[in-house]
Amino acid sequence: AATRFFALPNARLAAFNGGEPSARSHVAAALALDAASSDPGKSAPYGRFHRMHGPGLELIVDVGAAARGPWAASACAQTGAIEVACDGRWRLIVGSAASAKAPPGESVRGPRGGSCLALGDSRPDPEEDVAVDRQESEDAVWLDLSHDGWRREFGLSCTRRLYLDHSAGELRGEDAINPSGRARRGAASFEVRFHLALGVAASIASDGKSALLRPAGGSGWRLRSDAELRLEPGAIFEEGAPRTVEVLVMAGTVSLIKGARIRWKLSRDEARE
């Protein structure tokens, strides 16, 4: 059942918490032994993940808290990370750039290594509380995910809101950073990062507020944001080896008193052929 849940339309697995996509033949062999129905379900049978499906887009979302105890130092801490597949075939955004074969202590295991929000180079507190609310209708699926993993260090809590609009065929997202607990002065740097899949070509528009993402052989998708966008070199792991990709980044500074909100939208490129 877990293999069916994490299998993407390209017959490979979503990548989270150090897991890699695996070979298509391996995934197909596991699915052939799965006696469950073809419906992968809305949430993972083991672990804390949600799946969202709409016309042209499929998402898997990591809604788990950071690991505690002896596992905390080497485990991934990427609450809210998303993996996105498009058009029933292409992998567009990778949930995590981490791998079990990455050297210990690599930053890919922290928030910067996931397709999620990061505050500086800090890891969320393993004692964080995570709250998830999912709602559905015929027209949309929306998921609210909140955690207080940076409350002790920065006095901040974070909420990722995902709205998959069936009629428009688009994903709308918001990452809200809110003051929590005792008021503090100062500021912190933030990044909302999306690790692009292998073979996805990306270009930033002249206004710096949108990016065209195009899988090799696929149609273009455009990610728009009210924050400045930039591209950075990155790497994901396949078969234990790092492969060069690009990372789409929305960056800025958040006041510890006022908080911040970063809105973004992923939709088909209007100029597609």
PDB file of C-alpha atoms in Angstrom:
ATOM      1  CA  ALA A   1       0.000   0.000   0.000  1.00  0.00           C
ATOM      2  CA  ALA A   2       2.841   2.409   0.782  1.00  0.00           C
ATOM      3  CA  THR A   3       4.467   1.800  -2.611  1.00  0.00           C
ATOM      4  CA  ARG A   4       1.184   2.596  -4.361  1.00  0.00           C
ATOM      5  CA  PHE A   5       0.775   5.780  -2.319  1.00  0.00           C
ATOM      6  CA  PHE A   6       4.250   7.127  -3.156  1.00  0.00           C
ATOM      7  CA  ALA A   7       4.273   6.016  -6.812  1.00  0.00           C
ATOM      8  CA  LEU A   8       4.090   8.940  -9.237  1.00  0.00           C
ATOM      9  CA  PRO A   9       2.601   8.966 -12.746  1.00  0.00           C
ATOM     10  CA  ASN A  10       6.097   8.426 -14.194  1.00  0.00           C
ATOM     11  CA  ALA A  11       6.192   5.000 -12.436  1.00  0.00           C
ATOM     12  CA  ARG A  12       8.858   6.116  -9.965  1.00  0.00           C
ATOM     13  CA  LEU A  13       8.623   7.047  -6.282  1.00  0.00           C
ATOM     14  CA  ALA A  14       8.355  10.446  -4.646  1.00  0.00           C
ATOM     15  CA  ALA A  15      11.577  11.386  -2.845  1.00  0.00           C
ATOM     16  CA  PHE A  16      11.321  12.228   0.862  1.00  0.00           C
ATOM     17  CA  ASN A  17      13.491  11.788   3.969  1.00  0.00           C
ATOM     18  CA  GLY A  18      16.498  10.378   2.138  1.00  0.00           C
ATOM     19  CA  GLY A  19      14.516   8.094  -0.142  1.00  0.00           C
ATOM     20  CA  GLU A  20      15.270   8.068  -3.866  1.00  0.00           C
ATOM     21  CA  PRO A  21      12.924   7.590  -6.861  1.00  0.00           C
ATOM     22  CA  SER A  22      14.042   3.967  -7.454  1.00  0.00           C
ATOM     23  CA  ALA A  23      14.084   2.233 -10.830  1.00  0.00           C
ATOM     24  CA  ARG A  24      10.796   1.862 -12.689  1.00  0.00           C
ATOM     25  CA  SER A  25      11.273  -1.903 -12.876  1.00  0.00           C
ATOM     26  CA  HIS A  26      11.599  -2.121  -9.085  1.00  0.00           C
ATOM     27  CA  VAL A  27       8.473  -0.033  -8.537  1.00  0.00           C
ATOM     28  CA  ALA A  28       6.508  -2.060 -11.081  1.00  0.00           C
ATOM     29  CA  ALA A  29       7.560  -5.325  -9.411  1.00  0.00           C
ATOM     30  CA  ALA A  30       6.404  -4.071  -6.002  1.00  0.00           C
ATOM     31  CA  LEU A  31       3.081  -2.850  -7.382  1.00  0.00           C
ATOM     32  CA  ALA A  32       2.483  -6.204  -9.057  1.00  0.00           C
ATOM     33  CA  LEU A  33       2.526  -7.819  -5.610  1.00  0.00           C
ATOM     34  CA  ASP A  34       0.166  -5.244  -4.108  1.00  0.00           C
ATOM     35  CA  ALA A  35      -3.319  -6.676  -3.741  1.00  0.00           C
ATOM     36  CA  ALA A  36      -4.823  -3.300  -2.780  1.00  0.00           C
ATOM     37  CA  SER A  37      -7.095  -1.264  -5.029  1.00  0.00           C
ATOM     38  CA  SER A  38      -5.636   1.113  -7.595  1.00  0.00           C
ATOM     39  CA  ASP A  39      -6.648   4.134  -5.482  1.00  0.00           C
ATOM     40  CA  PRO A  40      -3.547   5.272  -3.564  1.00  0.00           C
ATOM     41  CA  GLY A  41      -5.637   7.060  -0.933  1.00  0.00           C
ATOM     42  CA  LYS A  42      -5.477  10.568   0.477  1.00  0.00           C
ATOM     43  CA  SER A  43      -2.952   9.965   3.269  1.00  0.00           C
ATOM     44  CA  ALA A  44      -0.113   7.496   3.694  1.00  0.00           C
ATOM     45  CA  PRO A  45      -0.880   4.244   5.519  1.00  0.00           C
ATOM     46  CA  TYR A  46       2.414   4.664   7.404  1.00  0.00           C
ATOM     47  CA  GLY A  47       4.026   7.993   8.232  1.00  0.00           C
ATOM     48  CA  ARG A  48       2.544  11.467   7.877  1.00  0.00           C
ATOM     49  CA  PHE A  49       2.014  12.357   4.226  1.00  0.00           C
ATOM     50  CA  HIS A  50      -0.944  13.619   2.207  1.00  0.00           C
ATOM     51  CA  ARG A  51      -1.680  13.199  -1.476  1.00  0.00           C
ATOM     52  CA  MET A  52      -3.563  15.799  -3.531  1.00  0.00           C
ATOM     53  CA  HIS A  53      -4.829  15.187  -7.050  1.00  0.00           C
ATOM     54  CA  GLY A  54      -6.286  17.547  -9.643  1.00  0.00           C
ATOM     55  CA  PRO A  55      -6.395  18.056 -13.414  1.00  0.00           C
ATOM     56  CA  GLY A  56      -2.804  18.090 -14.611  1.00  0.00           C
ATOM     57  CA  LEU A  57      -1.185  18.118 -11.154  1.00  0.00           C
ATOM     58  CA  GLU A  58      -0.469  15.577  -8.419  1.00  0.00           C
ATOM     59  CA  LEU A  59       1.151  16.437  -5.087  1.00  0.00           C
ATOM     60  CA  ILE A  60       2.521  14.514  -2.154  1.00  0.00           C
ATOM     61  CA  VAL A  61       3.075  16.595   0.984  1.00  0.00           C
ATOM     62  CA  ASP A  62       5.254  15.807   4.004  1.00  0.00           C
ATOM     63  CA  VAL A  63       3.193  16.736   7.073  1.00  0.00           C
ATOM     64  CA  GLY A  64       5.427  15.068   9.666  1.00  0.00           C
ATOM     65  CA  ALA A  65       7.361  16.734  12.468  1.00  0.00           C
ATOM     66  CA  ALA A  66      11.148  16.639  12.714  1.00  0.00           C
ATOM     67  CA  ALA A  67      12.559  13.449  14.223  1.00  0.00           C
ATOM     68  CA  ARG A  68      13.214  13.343  17.972  1.00  0.00           C
ATOM     69  CA  GLY A  69      15.728  11.647  20.211  1.00  0.00           C
ATOM     70  CA  PRO A  70      18.807   9.873  18.814  1.00  0.00           C
ATOM     71  CA  TRP A  71      17.489  10.180  15.238  1.00  0.00           C
ATOM     72  CA  ALA A  72      17.249  13.967  15.271  1.00  0.00           C
ATOM     73  CA  ALA A  73      20.824  14.755  14.176  1.00  0.00           C
ATOM     74  CA  SER A  74      20.892  12.582  11.050  1.00  0.00           C
ATOM     75  CA  ALA A  75      17.217  12.562  10.023  1.00  0.00           C
ATOM     76  CA  CYS A  76      15.566  14.990   7.616  1.00  0.00           C
ATOM     77  CA  ALA A  77      13.642  17.975   8.990  1.00  0.00           C
ATOM     78  CA  GLN A  78      11.549  19.231   6.056  1.00  0.00           C
ATOM     79  CA  THR A  79       8.023  19.755   7.340  1.00  0.00           C
ATOM     80  CA  GLY A  80       5.716  20.909   4.556  1.00  0.00           C
ATOM     81  CA  ALA A  81       7.926  19.727   1.679  1.00  0.00           C
ATOM     82  CA  ILE A  82       6.035  18.972  -1.539  1.00  0.00           C
ATOM     83  CA  GLU A  83       6.657  16.726  -4.530  1.00  0.00           C
ATOM     84  CA  VAL A  84       4.808  17.759  -7.707  1.00  0.00           C
ATOM     85  CA  ALA A  85       4.117  15.761 -10.872  1.00  0.00           C
ATOM     86  CA  CYS A  86       2.398  17.234 -13.917  1.00  0.00           C
ATOM     87  CA  ASP A  87       0.363  16.074 -16.912  1.00  0.00           C
ATOM     88  CA  GLY A  88       0.154  12.489 -15.687  1.00  0.00           C
ATOM     89  CA  ARG A  89       3.744  11.813 -16.708  1.00  0.00           C
ATOM     90  CA  TRP A  90       6.375  14.331 -15.660  1.00  0.00           C
ATOM     91  CA  ARG A  91       8.130  14.935 -12.365  1.00  0.00           C
ATOM     92  CA  LEU A  92       8.350  18.703 -11.866  1.00  0.00           C
ATOM     93  CA  ILE A  93       9.376  19.440  -8.240  1.00  0.00           C
ATOM     94  CA  VAL A  94      11.236  17.035  -5.949  1.00  0.00           C
ATOM     95  CA  GLY A  95      10.192  16.764  -2.301  1.00  0.00           C
ATOM     96  CA  SER A  96      13.697  16.329  -0.892  1.00  0.00           C
ATOM     97  CA  ALA A  97      17.240  16.486  -2.227  1.00  0.00           C
ATOM     98  CA  ALA A  98      18.506  14.261   0.590  1.00  0.00           C
ATOM     99  CA  SER A  99      19.799  10.712   0.245  1.00  0.00           C
ATOM    100  CA  ALA A 100      20.782   8.012   2.688  1.00  0.00           C
ATOM    101  CA  LYS A 101      24.115   8.024   0.862  1.00  0.00           C
ATOM    102  CA  ALA A 102      24.754  11.742   1.344  1.00  0.00           C
ATOM    103  CA  PRO A 103      27.653  12.473   3.732  1.00  0.00           C
ATOM    104  CA  PRO A 104      26.612  12.940   7.392  1.00  0.00           C
ATOM    105  CA  GLY A 105      25.872  16.517   8.378  1.00  0.00           C
ATOM    106  CA  GLU A 106      24.985  17.634   4.871  1.00  0.00           C
ATOM    107  CA  SER A 107      22.573  20.595   4.781  1.00  0.00           C
ATOM    108  CA  VAL A 108      20.321  18.656   2.387  1.00  0.00           C
ATOM    109  CA  ARG A 109      18.786  16.998   5.468  1.00  0.00           C
ATOM    110  CA  GLY A 110      17.543  20.333   6.827  1.00  0.00           C
ATOM    111  CA  PRO A 111      14.777  22.573   5.462  1.00  0.00           C
ATOM    112  CA  ARG A 112      17.049  23.977   2.741  1.00  0.00           C
ATOM    113  CA  GLY A 113      17.269  20.470   1.307  1.00  0.00           C
ATOM    114  CA  GLY A 114      13.489  20.187   0.955  1.00  0.00           C
ATOM    115  CA  SER A 115      10.904  21.916  -1.223  1.00  0.00           C
ATOM    116  CA  CYS A 116       9.636  23.920   1.723  1.00  0.00           C
ATOM    117  CA  LEU A 117      10.243  27.003   3.861  1.00  0.00           C
ATOM    118  CA  ALA A 118      13.619  27.505   5.541  1.00  0.00           C
ATOM    119  CA  LEU A 119      14.663  30.097   8.133  1.00  0.00           C
ATOM    120  CA  GLY A 120      18.382  30.767   7.828  1.00  0.00           C
ATOM    121  CA  ASP A 121      20.359  27.545   8.226  1.00  0.00           C
ATOM    122  CA  SER A 122      18.330  26.511  11.271  1.00  0.00           C
ATOM    123  CA  ARG A 123      16.596  23.169  11.765  1.00  0.00           C
ATOM    124  CA  PRO A 124      13.138  23.133  13.394  1.00  0.00           C
ATOM    125  CA  ASP A 125      12.960  22.130  17.038  1.00  0.00           C
ATOM    126  CA  PRO A 126      12.304  18.343  17.230  1.00  0.00           C
ATOM    127  CA  GLU A 127       9.726  19.100  19.934  1.00  0.00           C
ATOM    128  CA  GLU A 128       7.621  21.029  17.396  1.00  0.00           C
ATOM    129  CA  ASP A 129       3.866  20.590  17.217  1.00  0.00           C
ATOM    130  CA  VAL A 130       2.361  20.044  13.765  1.00  0.00           C
ATOM    131  CA  ALA A 131      -1.318  20.590  12.946  1.00  0.00           C
ATOM    132  CA  VAL A 132      -2.941  19.545   9.665  1.00  0.00           C
ATOM    133  CA  ASP A 133      -6.371  20.430   8.312  1.00  0.00           C
ATOM    134  CA  ARG A 134      -7.607  18.993   4.993  1.00  0.00           C
ATOM    135  CA  GLN A 135     -10.817  20.010   3.238  1.00  0.00           C
ATOM    136  CA  GLU A 136     -12.280  18.857  -0.072  1.00  0.00           C
ATOM    137  CA  SER A 137     -15.078  19.739  -2.450  1.00  0.00           C
ATOM    138  CA  GLU A 138     -15.920  18.883  -6.040  1.00  0.00           C
ATOM    139  CA  ASP A 139     -13.961  21.935  -7.159  1.00  0.00           C
ATOM    140  CA  ALA A 140     -10.841  21.869  -5.009  1.00  0.00           C
ATOM    141  CA  VAL A 141      -8.660  20.260  -2.357  1.00  0.00           C
ATOM    142  CA  TRP A 142      -6.954  22.411   0.261  1.00  0.00           C
ATOM    143  CA  LEU A 143      -4.472  21.558   2.958  1.00  0.00           C
ATOM    144  CA  ASP A 144      -3.348  23.747   5.866  1.00  0.00           C
ATOM    145  CA  LEU A 145      -0.179  22.680   7.666  1.00  0.00           C
ATOM    146  CA  SER A 146       1.093  24.620  10.703  1.00  0.00           C
ATOM    147  CA  HIS A 147       4.105  24.045  12.941  1.00  0.00           C
ATOM    148  CA  ASP A 148       5.963  25.900  15.693  1.00  0.00           C
ATOM    149  CA  GLY A 149       9.411  24.439  15.053  1.00  0.00           C
ATOM    150  CA  TRP A 150      11.081  27.872  15.167  1.00  0.00           C
ATOM    151  CA  ARG A 151       9.223  29.242  18.183  1.00  0.00           C
ATOM    152  CA  ARG A 152      12.100  28.740  20.647  1.00  0.00           C
ATOM    153  CA  GLU A 153      14.823  30.108  18.381  1.00  0.00           C
ATOM    154  CA  PHE A 154      13.005  32.920  16.577  1.00  0.00           C
ATOM    155  CA  GLY A 155       9.617  33.275  18.261  1.00  0.00           C
ATOM    156  CA  LEU A 156       7.913  32.324  14.986  1.00  0.00           C
ATOM    157  CA  SER A 157       5.373  29.764  13.804  1.00  0.00           C
ATOM    158  CA  CYS A 158       4.804  28.792  10.176  1.00  0.00           C
ATOM    159  CA  THR A 159       1.801  27.778   8.092  1.00  0.00           C
ATOM    160  CA  ARG A 160       1.852  26.356   4.575  1.00  0.00           C
ATOM    161  CA  ARG A 161      -1.503  26.562   2.783  1.00  0.00           C
ATOM    162  CA  LEU A 162      -2.003  24.589  -0.430  1.00  0.00           C
ATOM    163  CA  TYR A 163      -5.101  24.995  -2.602  1.00  0.00           C
ATOM    164  CA  LEU A 164      -5.445  22.735  -5.643  1.00  0.00           C
ATOM    165  CA  ASP A 165      -8.109  24.283  -7.861  1.00  0.00           C
ATOM    166  CA  HIS A 166      -9.720  21.653 -10.094  1.00  0.00           C
ATOM    167  CA  SER A 167     -11.538  24.067 -12.393  1.00  0.00           C
ATOM    168  CA  ALA A 168      -8.499  26.271 -13.029  1.00  0.00           C
ATOM    169  CA  GLY A 169      -6.048  23.363 -13.002  1.00  0.00           C
ATOM    170  CA  GLU A 170      -3.618  25.260 -10.794  1.00  0.00           C
ATOM    171  CA  LEU A 171      -1.974  25.071  -7.393  1.00  0.00           C
ATOM    172  CA  ARG A 172      -2.034  28.131  -5.144  1.00  0.00           C
ATOM    173  CA  GLY A 173       0.278  28.230  -2.165  1.00  0.00           C
ATOM    174  CA  GLU A 174       0.997  30.499   0.767  1.00  0.00           C
ATOM    175  CA  ASP A 175       3.770  30.315   3.334  1.00  0.00           C
ATOM    176  CA  ALA A 176       2.899  32.447   6.356  1.00  0.00           C
ATOM    177  CA  ILE A 177       5.448  33.259   9.072  1.00  0.00           C
ATOM    178  CA  ASN A 178       3.782  34.547  12.238  1.00  0.00           C
ATOM    179  CA  PRO A 179       5.039  35.811  15.614  1.00  0.00           C
ATOM    180  CA  SER A 180       4.487  33.223  18.339  1.00  0.00           C
ATOM    181  CA  GLY A 181       4.999  33.501  22.081  1.00  0.00           C
ATOM    182  CA  ARG A 182       7.044  36.284  23.627  1.00  0.00           C
ATOM    183  CA  ALA A 183       7.594  39.242  21.276  1.00  0.00           C
ATOM    184  CA  ARG A 184      11.173  39.586  20.006  1.00  0.00           C
ATOM    185  CA  ARG A 185      13.051  42.248  18.116  1.00  0.00           C
ATOM    186  CA  GLY A 186      15.190  41.627  15.099  1.00  0.00           C
ATOM    187  CA  ALA A 187      14.789  39.780  11.829  1.00  0.00           C
ATOM    188  CA  ALA A 188      15.554  36.446  10.200  1.00  0.00           C
ATOM    189  CA  SER A 189      16.267  35.491   6.608  1.00  0.00           C
ATOM    190  CA  PHE A 190      13.862  33.097   4.929  1.00  0.00           C
ATOM    191  CA  GLU A 191      13.773  31.059   1.748  1.00  0.00           C
ATOM    192  CA  VAL A 192      10.977  29.123   0.092  1.00  0.00           C
ATOM    193  CA  ARG A 193      12.812  26.542  -1.994  1.00  0.00           C
ATOM    194  CA  PHE A 194      11.650  24.244  -4.791  1.00  0.00           C
ATOM    195  CA  HIS A 195      14.137  21.605  -5.937  1.00  0.00           C
ATOM    196  CA  LEU A 196      13.425  20.999  -9.604  1.00  0.00           C
ATOM    197  CA  ALA A 197      13.395  17.490 -11.003  1.00  0.00           C
ATOM    198  CA  LEU A 198      16.133  16.177 -13.249  1.00  0.00           C
ATOM    199  CA  GLY A 199      15.693  17.469 -16.797  1.00  0.00           C
ATOM    200  CA  VAL A 200      13.400  20.395 -15.886  1.00  0.00           C
ATOM    201  CA  ALA A 201      14.503  23.586 -17.653  1.00  0.00           C
ATOM    202  CA  ALA A 202      13.804  26.830 -15.800  1.00  0.00           C
ATOM    203  CA  SER A 203      14.004  30.524 -16.683  1.00  0.00           C
ATOM    204  CA  ILE A 204      13.118  33.643 -14.674  1.00  0.00           C
ATOM    205  CA  ALA A 205      10.943  36.334 -16.274  1.00  0.00           C
ATOM    206  CA  SER A 206      12.297  39.860 -16.640  1.00  0.00           C
ATOM    207  CA  ASP A 207      10.162  41.125 -13.733  1.00  0.00           C
ATOM    208  CA  GLY A 208      11.746  38.548 -11.401  1.00  0.00           C
ATOM    209  CA  LYS A 209       8.306  37.457 -10.138  1.00  0.00           C
ATOM    210  CA  SER A 210       7.643  34.371 -12.277  1.00  0.00           C
ATOM    211  CA  ALA A 211       9.536  31.387 -13.653  1.00  0.00           C
ATOM    212  CA  LEU A 212       8.821  29.059 -16.575  1.00  0.00           C
ATOM    213  CA  LEU A 213       9.352  25.385 -15.722  1.00  0.00           C
ATOM    214  CA  ARG A 214       9.450  22.873 -18.563  1.00  0.00           C
ATOM    215  CA  PRO A 215      10.122  19.128 -18.172  1.00  0.00           C
ATOM    216  CA  ALA A 216      12.132  17.580 -21.002  1.00  0.00           C
ATOM    217  CA  GLY A 217       9.555  16.695 -23.665  1.00  0.00           C
ATOM    218  CA  GLY A 218       6.683  18.201 -21.664  1.00  0.00           C
ATOM    219  CA  SER A 219       4.587  21.363 -21.631  1.00  0.00           C
ATOM    220  CA  GLY A 220       5.551  24.469 -19.694  1.00  0.00           C
ATOM    221  CA  TRP A 221       4.260  25.421 -16.248  1.00  0.00           C
ATOM    222  CA  ARG A 222       4.672  28.861 -14.723  1.00  0.00           C
ATOM    223  CA  LEU A 223       5.283  29.587 -11.061  1.00  0.00           C
ATOM    224  CA  ARG A 224       4.358  33.125 -10.024  1.00  0.00           C
ATOM    225  CA  SER A 225       5.147  34.745  -6.694  1.00  0.00           C
ATOM    226  CA  ASP A 226       4.856  38.055  -4.890  1.00  0.00           C
ATOM    227  CA  ALA A 227       8.482  37.578  -3.777  1.00  0.00           C
ATOM    228  CA  GLU A 228      11.611  37.890  -5.893  1.00  0.00           C
ATOM    229  CA  LEU A 229      12.655  34.631  -7.569  1.00  0.00           C
ATOM    230  CA  ARG A 230      16.112  33.349  -8.339  1.00  0.00           C
ATOM    231  CA  LEU A 231      17.680  30.116  -9.565  1.00  0.00           C
ATOM    232  CA  GLU A 232      20.520  28.365  -7.776  1.00  0.00           C
ATOM    233  CA  PRO A 233      22.532  25.285  -8.707  1.00  0.00           C
ATOM    234  CA  GLY A 234      21.546  22.200  -6.747  1.00  0.00           C
ATOM    235  CA  ALA A 235      21.708  18.422  -6.766  1.00  0.00           C
ATOM    236  CA  ILE A 236      19.403  15.499  -6.122  1.00  0.00           C
ATOM    237  CA  PHE A 237      20.412  11.891  -5.636  1.00  0.00           C
ATOM    238  CA  GLU A 238      19.553   9.032  -7.978  1.00  0.00           C
ATOM    239  CA  GLU A 239      21.007   5.560  -7.456  1.00  0.00           C
ATOM    240  CA  GLY A 240      23.216   6.996  -4.731  1.00  0.00           C
ATOM    241  CA  ALA A 241      24.908   9.551  -6.988  1.00  0.00           C
ATOM    242  CA  PRO A 242      24.336  13.326  -7.021  1.00  0.00           C
ATOM    243  CA  ARG A 243      22.766  14.708 -10.208  1.00  0.00           C
ATOM    244  CA  THR A 244      22.890  18.392 -11.069  1.00  0.00           C
ATOM    245  CA  VAL A 245      19.561  20.260 -11.040  1.00  0.00           C
ATOM    246  CA  GLU A 246      18.346  23.797 -10.373  1.00  0.00           C
ATOM    247  CA  VAL A 247      16.608  25.149  -7.270  1.00  0.00           C
ATOM    248  CA  LEU A 248      13.939  27.833  -7.556  1.00  0.00           C
ATOM    249  CA  VAL A 249      14.179  30.153  -4.556  1.00  0.00           C
ATOM    250  CA  MET A 250      11.960  32.890  -3.118  1.00  0.00           C
ATOM    251  CA  ALA A 251      13.988  34.759  -0.518  1.00  0.00           C
ATOM    252  CA  GLY A 252      13.617  37.672   1.839  1.00  0.00           C
ATOM    253  CA  THR A 253      13.793  38.883   5.437  1.00  0.00           C
ATOM    254  CA  VAL A 254      11.062  38.524   8.042  1.00  0.00           C
ATOM    255  CA  SER A 255      10.577  40.825  11.027  1.00  0.00           C
ATOM    256  CA  LEU A 256      10.260  38.805  14.235  1.00  0.00           C
ATOM    257  CA  ILE A 257       7.556  41.262  15.354  1.00  0.00           C
ATOM    258  CA  LYS A 258       5.497  41.561  12.161  1.00  0.00           C
ATOM    259  CA  GLY A 259       5.982  38.209  10.414  1.00  0.00           C
ATOM    260  CA  ALA A 260       5.634  37.757   6.652  1.00  0.00           C
ATOM    261  CA  ARG A 261       3.531  36.082   3.999  1.00  0.00           C
ATOM    262  CA  ILE A 262       4.814  34.611   0.713  1.00  0.00           C
ATOM    263  CA  ARG A 263       2.206  33.760  -1.900  1.00  0.00           C
ATOM    264  CA  TRP A 264       2.815  31.742  -5.051  1.00  0.00           C
ATOM    265  CA  LYS A 265       0.885  29.969  -7.811  1.00  0.00           C
ATOM    266  CA  LEU A 266       1.722  27.139 -10.217  1.00  0.00           C
ATOM    267  CA  SER A 267      -0.331  26.987 -13.415  1.00  0.00           C
ATOM    268  CA  ARG A 268       0.011  26.027 -17.047  1.00  0.00           C
ATOM    269  CA  ASP A 269       2.028  28.462 -19.116  1.00  0.00           C
ATOM    270  CA  GLU A 270      -0.388  30.614 -21.102  1.00  0.00           C
ATOM    271  CA  ALA A 271       2.053  30.802 -24.027  1.00  0.00           C
ATOM    272  CA  ARG A 272       2.311  27.011 -24.416  1.00  0.00           C
ATOM    273  CA  GLU A 273       1.862  25.572 -27.880  1.00  0.00           C
TER     274      GLU A 273
END
